[in-house]
XYZ file of C-alpha atoms in Angstrom:
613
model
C 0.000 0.000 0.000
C 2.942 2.214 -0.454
C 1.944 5.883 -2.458
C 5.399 7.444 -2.254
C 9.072 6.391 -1.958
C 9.416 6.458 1.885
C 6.614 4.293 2.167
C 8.404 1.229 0.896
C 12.064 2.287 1.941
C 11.079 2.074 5.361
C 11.241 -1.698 5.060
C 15.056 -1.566 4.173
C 17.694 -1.532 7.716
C 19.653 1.981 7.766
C 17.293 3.776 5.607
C 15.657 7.327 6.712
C 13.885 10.154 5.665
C 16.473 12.996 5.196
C 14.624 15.989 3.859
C 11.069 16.762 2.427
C 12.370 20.509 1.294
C 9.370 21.702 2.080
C 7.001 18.733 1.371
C 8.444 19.121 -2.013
C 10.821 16.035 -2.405
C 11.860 12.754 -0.749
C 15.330 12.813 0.020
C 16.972 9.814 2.444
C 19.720 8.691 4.251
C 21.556 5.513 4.716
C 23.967 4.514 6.964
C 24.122 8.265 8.298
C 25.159 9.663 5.022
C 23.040 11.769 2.348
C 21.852 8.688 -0.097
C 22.077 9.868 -4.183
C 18.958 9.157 -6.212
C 19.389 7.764 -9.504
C 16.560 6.529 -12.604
C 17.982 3.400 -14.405
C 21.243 4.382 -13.391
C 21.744 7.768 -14.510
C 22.112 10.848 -11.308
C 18.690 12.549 -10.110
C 19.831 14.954 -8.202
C 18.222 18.960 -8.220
C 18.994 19.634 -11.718
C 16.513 17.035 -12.769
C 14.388 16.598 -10.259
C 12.219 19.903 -8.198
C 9.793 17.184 -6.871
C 8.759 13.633 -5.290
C 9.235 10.579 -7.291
C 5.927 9.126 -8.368
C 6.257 5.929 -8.507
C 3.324 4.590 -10.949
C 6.171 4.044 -14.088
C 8.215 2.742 -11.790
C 8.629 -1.120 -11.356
C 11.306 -1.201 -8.573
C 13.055 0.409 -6.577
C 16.938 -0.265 -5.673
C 18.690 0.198 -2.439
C 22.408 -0.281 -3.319
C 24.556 -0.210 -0.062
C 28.175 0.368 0.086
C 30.704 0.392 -2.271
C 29.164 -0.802 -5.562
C 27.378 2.896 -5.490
C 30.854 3.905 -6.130
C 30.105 2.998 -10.059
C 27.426 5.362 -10.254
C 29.357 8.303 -9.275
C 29.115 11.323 -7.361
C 27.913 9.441 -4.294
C 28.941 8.968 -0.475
C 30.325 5.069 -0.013
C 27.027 4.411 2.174
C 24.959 3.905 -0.554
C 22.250 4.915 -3.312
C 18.866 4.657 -4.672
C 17.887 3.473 -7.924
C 14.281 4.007 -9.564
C 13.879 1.328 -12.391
C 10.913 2.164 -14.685
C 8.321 0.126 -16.057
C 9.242 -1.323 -19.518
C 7.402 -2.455 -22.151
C 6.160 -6.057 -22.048
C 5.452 -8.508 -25.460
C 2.398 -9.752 -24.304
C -1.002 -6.991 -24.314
C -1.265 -6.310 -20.943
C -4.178 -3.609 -19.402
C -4.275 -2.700 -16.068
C -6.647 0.622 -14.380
C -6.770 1.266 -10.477
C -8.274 3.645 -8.192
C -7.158 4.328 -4.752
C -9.266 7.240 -2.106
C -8.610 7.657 1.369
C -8.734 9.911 4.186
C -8.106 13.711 3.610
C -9.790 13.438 0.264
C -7.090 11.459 -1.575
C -7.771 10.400 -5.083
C -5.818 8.830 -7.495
C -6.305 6.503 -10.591
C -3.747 4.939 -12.835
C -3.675 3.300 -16.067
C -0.556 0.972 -17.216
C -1.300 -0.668 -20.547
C 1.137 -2.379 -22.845
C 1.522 -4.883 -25.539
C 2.855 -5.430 -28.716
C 2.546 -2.534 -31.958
C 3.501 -5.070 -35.026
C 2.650 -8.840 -35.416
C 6.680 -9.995 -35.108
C 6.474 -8.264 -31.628
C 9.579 -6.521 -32.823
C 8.333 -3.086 -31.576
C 6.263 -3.106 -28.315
C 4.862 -0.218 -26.109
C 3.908 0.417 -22.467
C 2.154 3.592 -21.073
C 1.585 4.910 -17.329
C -0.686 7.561 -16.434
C -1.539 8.838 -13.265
C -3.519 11.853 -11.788
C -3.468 12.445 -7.928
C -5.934 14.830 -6.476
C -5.589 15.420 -2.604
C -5.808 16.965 0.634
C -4.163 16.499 3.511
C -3.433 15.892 7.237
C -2.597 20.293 7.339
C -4.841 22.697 7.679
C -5.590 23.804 4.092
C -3.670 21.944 2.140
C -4.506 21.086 -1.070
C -1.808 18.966 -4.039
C -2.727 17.581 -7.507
C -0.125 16.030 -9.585
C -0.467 14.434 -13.135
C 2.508 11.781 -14.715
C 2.195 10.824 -18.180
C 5.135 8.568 -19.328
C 4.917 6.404 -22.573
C 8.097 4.579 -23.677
C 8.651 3.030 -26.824
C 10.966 -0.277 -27.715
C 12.252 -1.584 -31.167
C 14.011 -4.870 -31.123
C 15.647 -4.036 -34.156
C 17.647 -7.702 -34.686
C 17.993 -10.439 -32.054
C 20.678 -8.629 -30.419
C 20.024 -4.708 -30.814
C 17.751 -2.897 -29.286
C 16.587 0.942 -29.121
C 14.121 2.258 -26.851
C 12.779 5.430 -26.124
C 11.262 7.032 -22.703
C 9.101 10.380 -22.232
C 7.634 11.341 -19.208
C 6.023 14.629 -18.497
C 5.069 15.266 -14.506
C 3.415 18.173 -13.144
C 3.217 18.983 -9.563
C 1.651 21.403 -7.435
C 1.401 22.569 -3.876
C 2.232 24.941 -1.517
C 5.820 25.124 0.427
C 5.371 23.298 3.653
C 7.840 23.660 6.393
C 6.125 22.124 9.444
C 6.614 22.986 13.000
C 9.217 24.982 14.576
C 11.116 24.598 18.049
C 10.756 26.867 20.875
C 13.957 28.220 23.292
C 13.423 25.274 25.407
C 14.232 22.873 22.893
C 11.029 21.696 22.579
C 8.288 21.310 19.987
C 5.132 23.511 20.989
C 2.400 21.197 21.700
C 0.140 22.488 18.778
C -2.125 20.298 16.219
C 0.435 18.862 14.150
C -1.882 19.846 11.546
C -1.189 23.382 11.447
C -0.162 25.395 8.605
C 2.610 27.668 9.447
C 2.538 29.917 6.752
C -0.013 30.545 3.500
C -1.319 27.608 1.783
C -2.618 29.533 -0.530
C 0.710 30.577 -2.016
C 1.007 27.536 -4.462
C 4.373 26.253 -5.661
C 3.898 24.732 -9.228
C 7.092 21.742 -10.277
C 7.178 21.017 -14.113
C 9.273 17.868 -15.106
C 9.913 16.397 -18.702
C 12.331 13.516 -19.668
C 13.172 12.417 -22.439
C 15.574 9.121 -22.840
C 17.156 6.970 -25.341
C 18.649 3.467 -24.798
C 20.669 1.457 -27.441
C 21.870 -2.293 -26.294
C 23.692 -4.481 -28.378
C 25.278 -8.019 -28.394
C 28.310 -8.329 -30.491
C 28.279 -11.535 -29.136
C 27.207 -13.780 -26.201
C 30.269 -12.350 -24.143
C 30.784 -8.577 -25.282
C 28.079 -6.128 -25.279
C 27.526 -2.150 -25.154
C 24.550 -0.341 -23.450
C 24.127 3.410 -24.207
C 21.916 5.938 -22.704
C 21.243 9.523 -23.552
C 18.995 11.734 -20.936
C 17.424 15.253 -21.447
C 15.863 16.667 -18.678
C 14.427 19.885 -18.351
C 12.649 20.777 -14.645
C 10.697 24.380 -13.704
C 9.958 25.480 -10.276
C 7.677 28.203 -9.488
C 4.119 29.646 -9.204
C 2.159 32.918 -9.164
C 3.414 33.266 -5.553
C 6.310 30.497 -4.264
C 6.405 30.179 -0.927
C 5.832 32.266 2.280
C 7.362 30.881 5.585
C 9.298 31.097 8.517
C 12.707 32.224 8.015
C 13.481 32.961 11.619
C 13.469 33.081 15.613
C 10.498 34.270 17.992
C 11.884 36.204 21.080
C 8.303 35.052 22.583
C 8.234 31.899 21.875
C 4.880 32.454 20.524
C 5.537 35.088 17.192
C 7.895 33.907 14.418
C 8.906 36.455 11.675
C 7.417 34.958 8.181
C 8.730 36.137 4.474
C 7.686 35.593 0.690
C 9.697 34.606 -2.036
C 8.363 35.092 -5.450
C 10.902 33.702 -8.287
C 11.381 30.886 -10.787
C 14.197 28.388 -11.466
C 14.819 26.373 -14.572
C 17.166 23.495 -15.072
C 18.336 21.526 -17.944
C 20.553 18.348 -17.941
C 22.162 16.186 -21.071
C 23.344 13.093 -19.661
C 25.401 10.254 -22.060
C 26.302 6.987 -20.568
C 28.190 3.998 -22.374
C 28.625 0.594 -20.689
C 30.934 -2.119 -22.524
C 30.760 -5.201 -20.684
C 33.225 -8.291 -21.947
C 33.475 -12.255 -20.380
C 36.115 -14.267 -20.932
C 38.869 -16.599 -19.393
C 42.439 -16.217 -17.902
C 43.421 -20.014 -17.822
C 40.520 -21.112 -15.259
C 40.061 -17.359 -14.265
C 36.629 -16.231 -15.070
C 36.206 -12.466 -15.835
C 33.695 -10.040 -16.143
C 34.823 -6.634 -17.358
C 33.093 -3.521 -17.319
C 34.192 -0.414 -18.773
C 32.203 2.967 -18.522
C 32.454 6.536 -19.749
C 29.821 9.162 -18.580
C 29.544 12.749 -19.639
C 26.965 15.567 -18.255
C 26.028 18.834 -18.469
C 23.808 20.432 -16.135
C 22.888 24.444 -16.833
C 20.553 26.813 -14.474
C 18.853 29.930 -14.472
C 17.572 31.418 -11.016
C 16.005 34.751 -10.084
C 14.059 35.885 -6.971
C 13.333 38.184 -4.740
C 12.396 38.473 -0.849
C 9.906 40.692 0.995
C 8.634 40.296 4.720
C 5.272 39.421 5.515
C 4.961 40.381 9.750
C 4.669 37.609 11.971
C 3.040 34.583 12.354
C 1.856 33.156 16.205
C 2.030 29.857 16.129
C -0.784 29.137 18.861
C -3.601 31.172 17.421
C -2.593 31.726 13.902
C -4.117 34.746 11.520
C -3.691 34.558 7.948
C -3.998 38.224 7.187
C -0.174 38.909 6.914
C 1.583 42.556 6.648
C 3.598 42.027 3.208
C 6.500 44.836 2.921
C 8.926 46.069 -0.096
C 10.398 43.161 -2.059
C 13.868 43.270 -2.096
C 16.063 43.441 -5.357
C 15.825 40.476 -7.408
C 18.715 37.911 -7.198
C 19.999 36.637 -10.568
C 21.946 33.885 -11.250
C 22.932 30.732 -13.596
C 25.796 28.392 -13.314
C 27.010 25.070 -15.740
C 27.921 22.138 -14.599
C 30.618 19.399 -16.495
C 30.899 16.333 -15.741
C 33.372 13.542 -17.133
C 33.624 9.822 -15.150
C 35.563 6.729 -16.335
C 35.197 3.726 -14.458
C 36.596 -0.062 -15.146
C 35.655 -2.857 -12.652
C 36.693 -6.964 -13.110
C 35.151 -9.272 -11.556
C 37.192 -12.339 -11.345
C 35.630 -15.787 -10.160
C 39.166 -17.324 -8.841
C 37.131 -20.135 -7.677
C 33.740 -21.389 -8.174
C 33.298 -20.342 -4.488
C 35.583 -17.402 -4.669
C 34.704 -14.013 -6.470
C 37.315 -10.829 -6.285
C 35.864 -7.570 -7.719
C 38.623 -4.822 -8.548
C 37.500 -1.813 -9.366
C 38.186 2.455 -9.785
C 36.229 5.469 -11.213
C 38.375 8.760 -12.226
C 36.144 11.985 -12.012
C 36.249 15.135 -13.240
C 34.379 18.205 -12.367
C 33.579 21.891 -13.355
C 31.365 24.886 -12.013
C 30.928 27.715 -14.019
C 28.072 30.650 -13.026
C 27.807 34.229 -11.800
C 25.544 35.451 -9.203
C 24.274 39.345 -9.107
C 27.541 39.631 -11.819
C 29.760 38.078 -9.938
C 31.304 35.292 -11.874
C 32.941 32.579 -10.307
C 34.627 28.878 -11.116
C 35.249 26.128 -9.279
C 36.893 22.447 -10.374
C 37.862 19.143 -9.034
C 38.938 15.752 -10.104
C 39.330 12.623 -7.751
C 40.367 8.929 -8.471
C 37.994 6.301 -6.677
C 39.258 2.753 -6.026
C 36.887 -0.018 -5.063
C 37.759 -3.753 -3.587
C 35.468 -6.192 -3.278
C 35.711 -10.006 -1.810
C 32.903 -12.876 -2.260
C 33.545 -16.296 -0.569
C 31.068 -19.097 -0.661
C 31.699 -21.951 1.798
C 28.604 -23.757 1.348
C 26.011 -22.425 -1.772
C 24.002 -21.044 0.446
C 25.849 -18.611 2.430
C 28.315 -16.462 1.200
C 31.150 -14.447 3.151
C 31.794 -10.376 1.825
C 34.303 -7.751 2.922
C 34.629 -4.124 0.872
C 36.481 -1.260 0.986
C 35.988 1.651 -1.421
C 36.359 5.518 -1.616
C 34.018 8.246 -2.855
C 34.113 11.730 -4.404
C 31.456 14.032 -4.325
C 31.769 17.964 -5.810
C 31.960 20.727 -3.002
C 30.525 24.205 -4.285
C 32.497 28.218 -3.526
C 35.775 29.130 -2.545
C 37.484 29.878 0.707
C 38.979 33.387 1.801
C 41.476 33.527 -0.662
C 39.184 32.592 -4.002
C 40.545 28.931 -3.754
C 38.152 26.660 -4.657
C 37.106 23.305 -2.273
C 38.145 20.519 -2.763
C 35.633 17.773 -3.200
C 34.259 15.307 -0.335
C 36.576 12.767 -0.222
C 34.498 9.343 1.437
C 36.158 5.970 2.663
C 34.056 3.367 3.444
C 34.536 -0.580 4.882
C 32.280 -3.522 5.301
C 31.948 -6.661 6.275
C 29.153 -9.056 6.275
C 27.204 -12.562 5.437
C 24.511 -13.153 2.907
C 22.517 -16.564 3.381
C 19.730 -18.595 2.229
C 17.250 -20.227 4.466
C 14.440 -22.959 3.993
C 15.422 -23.844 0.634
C 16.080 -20.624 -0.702
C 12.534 -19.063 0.465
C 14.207 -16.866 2.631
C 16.969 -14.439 2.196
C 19.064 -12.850 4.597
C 21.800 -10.425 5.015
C 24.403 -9.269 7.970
C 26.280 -6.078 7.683
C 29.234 -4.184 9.498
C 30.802 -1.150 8.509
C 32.537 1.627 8.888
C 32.632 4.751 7.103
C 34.191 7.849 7.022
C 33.875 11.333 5.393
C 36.584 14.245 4.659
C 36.381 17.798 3.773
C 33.590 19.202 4.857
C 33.199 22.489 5.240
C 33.091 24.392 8.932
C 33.722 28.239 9.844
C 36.639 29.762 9.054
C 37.519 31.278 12.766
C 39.967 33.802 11.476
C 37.502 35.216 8.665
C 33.757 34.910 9.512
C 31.534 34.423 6.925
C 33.874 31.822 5.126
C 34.562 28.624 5.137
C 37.572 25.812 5.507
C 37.813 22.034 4.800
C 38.969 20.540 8.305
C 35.520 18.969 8.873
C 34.855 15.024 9.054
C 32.037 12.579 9.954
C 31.926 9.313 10.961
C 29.464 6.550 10.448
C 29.723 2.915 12.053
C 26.869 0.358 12.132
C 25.081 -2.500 12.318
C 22.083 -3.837 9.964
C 20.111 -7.193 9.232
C 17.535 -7.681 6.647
C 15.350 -10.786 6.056
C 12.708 -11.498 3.586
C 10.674 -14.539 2.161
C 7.904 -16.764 2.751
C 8.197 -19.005 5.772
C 5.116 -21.072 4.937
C 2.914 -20.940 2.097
C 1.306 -17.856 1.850
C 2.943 -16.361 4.649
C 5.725 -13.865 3.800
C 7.904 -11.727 5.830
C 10.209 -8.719 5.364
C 12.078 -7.254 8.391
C 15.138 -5.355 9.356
C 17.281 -3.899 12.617
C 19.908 -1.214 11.920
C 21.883 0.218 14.681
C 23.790 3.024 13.281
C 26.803 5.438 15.060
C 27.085 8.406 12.932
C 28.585 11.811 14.280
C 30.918 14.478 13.539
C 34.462 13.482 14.156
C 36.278 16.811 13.587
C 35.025 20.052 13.174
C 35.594 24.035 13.703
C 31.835 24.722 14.831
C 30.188 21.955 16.496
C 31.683 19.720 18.928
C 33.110 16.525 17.826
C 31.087 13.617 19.095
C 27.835 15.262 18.003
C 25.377 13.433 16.449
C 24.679 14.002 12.724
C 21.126 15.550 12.458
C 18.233 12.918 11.024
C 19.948 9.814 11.760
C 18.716 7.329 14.404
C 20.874 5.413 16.393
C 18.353 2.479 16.079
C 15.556 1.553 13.923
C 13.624 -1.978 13.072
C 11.007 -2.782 11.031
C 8.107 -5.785 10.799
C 6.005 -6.633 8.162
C 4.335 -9.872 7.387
C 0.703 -10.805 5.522
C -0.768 -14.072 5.147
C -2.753 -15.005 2.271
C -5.641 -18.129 2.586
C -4.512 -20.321 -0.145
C -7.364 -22.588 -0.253
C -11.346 -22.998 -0.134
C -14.138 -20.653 -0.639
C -11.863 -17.752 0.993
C -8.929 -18.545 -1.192
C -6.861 -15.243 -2.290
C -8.124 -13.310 1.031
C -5.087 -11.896 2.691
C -4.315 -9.849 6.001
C -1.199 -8.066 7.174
C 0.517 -5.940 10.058
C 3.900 -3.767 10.301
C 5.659 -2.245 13.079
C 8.213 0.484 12.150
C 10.349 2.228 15.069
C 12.696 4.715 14.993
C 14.628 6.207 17.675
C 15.380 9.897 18.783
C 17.084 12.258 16.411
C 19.414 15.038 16.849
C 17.403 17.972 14.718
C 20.479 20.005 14.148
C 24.205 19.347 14.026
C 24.342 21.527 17.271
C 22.466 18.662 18.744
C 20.359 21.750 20.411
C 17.138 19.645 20.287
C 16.051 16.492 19.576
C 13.067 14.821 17.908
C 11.818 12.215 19.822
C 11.550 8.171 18.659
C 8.307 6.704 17.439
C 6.570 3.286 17.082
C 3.849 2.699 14.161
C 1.533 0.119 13.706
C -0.048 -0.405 9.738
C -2.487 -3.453 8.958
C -4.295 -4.359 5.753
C -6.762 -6.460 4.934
C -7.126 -7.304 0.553
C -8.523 -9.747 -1.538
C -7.285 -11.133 -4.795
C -9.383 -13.054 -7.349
C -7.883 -13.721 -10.801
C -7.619 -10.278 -12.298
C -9.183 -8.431 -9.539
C -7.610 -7.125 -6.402
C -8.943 -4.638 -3.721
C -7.204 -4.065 -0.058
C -7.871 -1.561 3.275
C -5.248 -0.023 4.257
C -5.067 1.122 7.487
C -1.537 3.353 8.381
C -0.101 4.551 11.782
C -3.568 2.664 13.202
C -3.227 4.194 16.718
C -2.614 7.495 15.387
C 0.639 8.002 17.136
C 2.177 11.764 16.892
C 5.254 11.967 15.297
C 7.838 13.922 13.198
C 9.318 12.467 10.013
C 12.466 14.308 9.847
C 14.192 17.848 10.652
C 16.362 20.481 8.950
C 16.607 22.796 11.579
C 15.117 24.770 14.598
C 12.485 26.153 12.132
C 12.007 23.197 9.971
C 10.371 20.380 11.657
C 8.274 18.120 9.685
C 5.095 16.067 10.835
C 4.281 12.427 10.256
C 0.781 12.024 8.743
C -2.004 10.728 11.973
C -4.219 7.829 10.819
C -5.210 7.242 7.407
C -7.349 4.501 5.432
C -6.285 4.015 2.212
C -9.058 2.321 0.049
C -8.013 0.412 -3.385
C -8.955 -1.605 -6.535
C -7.139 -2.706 -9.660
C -7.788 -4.895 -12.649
C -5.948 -6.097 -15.404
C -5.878 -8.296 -18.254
């Protein structure tokens, strides 16, 4: 019953909601680090995407942990997250749903595909979806529409070219949530309320357009291309009014408006040559990569202050002053990565996995005039060791480095240099009750250098002394025990904090991470007699406290939800209840800072059917 991203990722050990950017966009953590979001393999980042994922073109979604991010590039050792869209299938295939729930939530989707020619050679598949809802806070209203077709030619046995459109539209107003008060608490208000105008919509236009080309030379060399255009808009006849600062009341926080509009365009090429073949009784699988990106913005806005807000008997009728000059600015940003990786099977029970990407990296933009340029290049190495004593259990260890861009210049005009990550792991991957379940063990340790902190002899700059820490623990196990019942749970236990640093103390906790969180979710389906295909389930999701700042000034407290469902599947019919956070249990998703707390939603039913054919 999942309707966005964090939804499902809450099943996976050391995964978290990071930021919402204002209810705007889902953006995670794992393993105490920020986790980069990719589509088939190619970087989402804020370039190409203003606003959530939807998720009705997509078929899966990947949680890649550790080091084998590393070939994706431009992402922290602790891991990523891969959307892989729906593709089209040879067979004609028709399926329409409709889901309403609480807080007048509607939203029907069609996915339909099939074959255009008799050989099958060229095939189709289209997703549409329109969402139409309110919500949980006071006022709030959202509509969304994704239309995504993609179209596939199988040109010979071993070539073939697809293309991929999508076209979302999003709007909604900026939202916040709750703030924190100079006891370091979070006022006991309605965690519905509104702190600001929801009226002032923010409108998020996203088009993609995307070309892949695979070919088999043979059955042990082949070549995968893609080329992505993205283009992304973000604005709205008014933006976004909010809180942009302290109350000396605790009761009266200043408010402001910000009226603008960003544009972003991305041209992304990737090329993937991938080659087996024997050393003697060495196995080999080779895998070179080039990837090459440009990524251009235009910004402009401009500020005014709208009075006060009091945040225990709120009045809507704001005091608007003079707008402020408008802020102008645009940057480029090239990209070149070249990556190589072997994977030798030395044994049949004994895989090594050698690997290193080289990056390079340029910023070019001006801001009010003021031009500036910043560049970088890094060499990441990756290690990897598989050993399999018995089939079903198999023995890891990793190690692997990271480079990710850092943006400005110190005093002197020198640019940073880029976040440089190290990460190590250790773990066990085994198979249980003849395969039917799966489970994994994990250790690591990883480590990040170069962040920025406060210059102390020039304030208002910055220097790269910082680093932060991360050290853990997670299991994850899914299957089906019996027939028809099915499990998927995890435990992570997760040390992250700052290890040096000019402005916070070192031992600090890094904001949004929990030191522990777990995760229970099983159904049961009646595989036989009159009730056949009639299924229940229940979850259990904790998380524990979170520091809400790097200052560690406050914390948001730990939570425990309960979800249940109750569906029923019949051939081509299926229709489920689901009921989430079932004894409405008051909670925050995540936090930014003292002024940007956000809300978990209170209990919801979720109401669904689908058929296909």
């Amino acid at each position: 019953g999942a309707i966005n991203v964090r939804e499902a990722l809450r099943n996976v050990s050391g995964v978290t909601l990071s930021s919402t950017s204002g209810s705007r966009r889902e953006d995670f953590i794992i393993r105490g680090f920020s986790a980069a979001q990719f589509t088939n393999g190619i970087r989402d980042d804020f370039y190409s995407s203003r606003t959530r994922t939807d998720l009705a073109n997509i078929e899966r979604i990947e949680v890649v942990k550790g080091p084998a991010s590393v070939l994706f590039g431009q992402a922290e050792p602790s891991g990523i997250i891969n959307y892989v869209t729906k593709q089209p299938l040879l067979e004609p295939y028709y399926d329409f749903s409709f889901t309403v729930g609480s807080y007048d939530f509607y939203r029907p989707t069609v996915d339909i595909s099939g074959p255009l020619t008799e050989d099958k050679s060229v095939s189709y598949r289209l997703n549409i979806a329109y969402e139409n809802a309110g919500s949980f806070r006071d006022r709030v209203h959202t509509e969304r529409i994704l239309v995504a077709p993609t179209i596939a030619w199988q040109i010979t046995p071993d070539t073939k070219l697809s293309y991929e459109y999508t076209y979302l539209y999003d709007q909604r107003p900026v939202d916040r949530g709750l703030v924190v008060l100079s006891d370091n608490q979070i006022p006991n208000i309605p965690i519905g309320r509104y702190l600001g105008d929801p009226e002032i919509q923010e409108q998020f236009t996203e088009q993609r357009s995307t070309v892949y080309f695979d070919h088999k030379f043979n059955s042990n060399f082949s070549l995968r291309s893609i080329f992505r255009y993205t283009y992304a808009n973000e604005g709205g006849p008014g933006c976004t009014l909010q809180i942009f600062g302290g109350s000396e009341d605790d009761r009266n926080f200043p408010v402001e408006e910000c009226i603008g509009n960003q544009d972003y365009e991305t041209w992304t090429w990737q090329n993937d040559l991938i080659s087996k073949f024997n050393t003697g009784s060495v196995k080999h699988t080779l895998l070179f990569g080039t990837e090459y990106s440009r990524q251009w913005n235009l910004y402009e806005g401009a500020f005014r202050s709208a009075g006060s807000i009091d945040i225990f008997n709120p009045s809507y009728d704001f005091i608007f002053g003079e707008f402020d000059p408008p802020g102008v600015g645009n940057n480029q940003v090239t990209t070149f990565g070249i990556y190589l990786q072997d994977q030798i099977n030395i044994l049949e029970n004994l895989i090594l996995v050698l690997g290193g990407r080289f990056d390079t990296y340029e910023d070019k933009g001006q801001f009010d005039g003021v031009p500036y340029v910043t560049n970088a290049d890094a060499f990441s190495p990756r290690v990897g060791l598989v050993y399999q004593p018995i089939p079903e259990v198999s023995l890891y260890a990793s190690f692997s480095q990271s480079f990710t861009p850092s943006f400005g210049t110190n005093v002197n005009g020198d640019p940073f240099k880029p976040l440089r990550g190290t990460g190590y792991e250790i773990g066990v991957k085994g198979e249980l009750l003849d395969g039917r379940l799966l489970s994994t063990f994990a250790l690591y340790d990883t480590t990040l250098r170069n962040i920025l902190t406060e210059d102390p002899d020039n304030p208002g700059f910055s220097i790269q002394v910082g680093s932060q820490r991360s050290q853990g623990i997670e299991l994850d196990i899914a299957g089906e025990i019996l027939p028809g019942w099915k499990i998927i749970a995890s435990y992570g236990l997760t040390n992250a904090e700052i290890a040096e640093d000019n402005t916070f103390p070192s031992g600090n906790r890094l904001n949004n991470v929990p030191t522990n969180t777990a995760s229970l979710w099983t159904t049961y389906t009646i595989q036989k007699g009159d009730l056949q295909g009639l299924g229940f389930g229940t979850g259990i999701f904790y998380v524990s406290n979170r520091a809400g700042d790097l200052d560690n000034s406050f914390y948001v407290p730990s939570y425990t939800l309960v979800d249940a469902a109750i569906y029923y599947q019949k051939e081509q019919f299926r229709a489920a209840l689901n009921f989430k956070n079932l004894f409405n249990t008051r909670y925050f998703d995540a936090s930014q800072s003292r002024t940007v707390v956000q809300p978990g939603s209170p209990f919801t039913i979720l109401g669904s059917f689908s058929i296909n054919f």
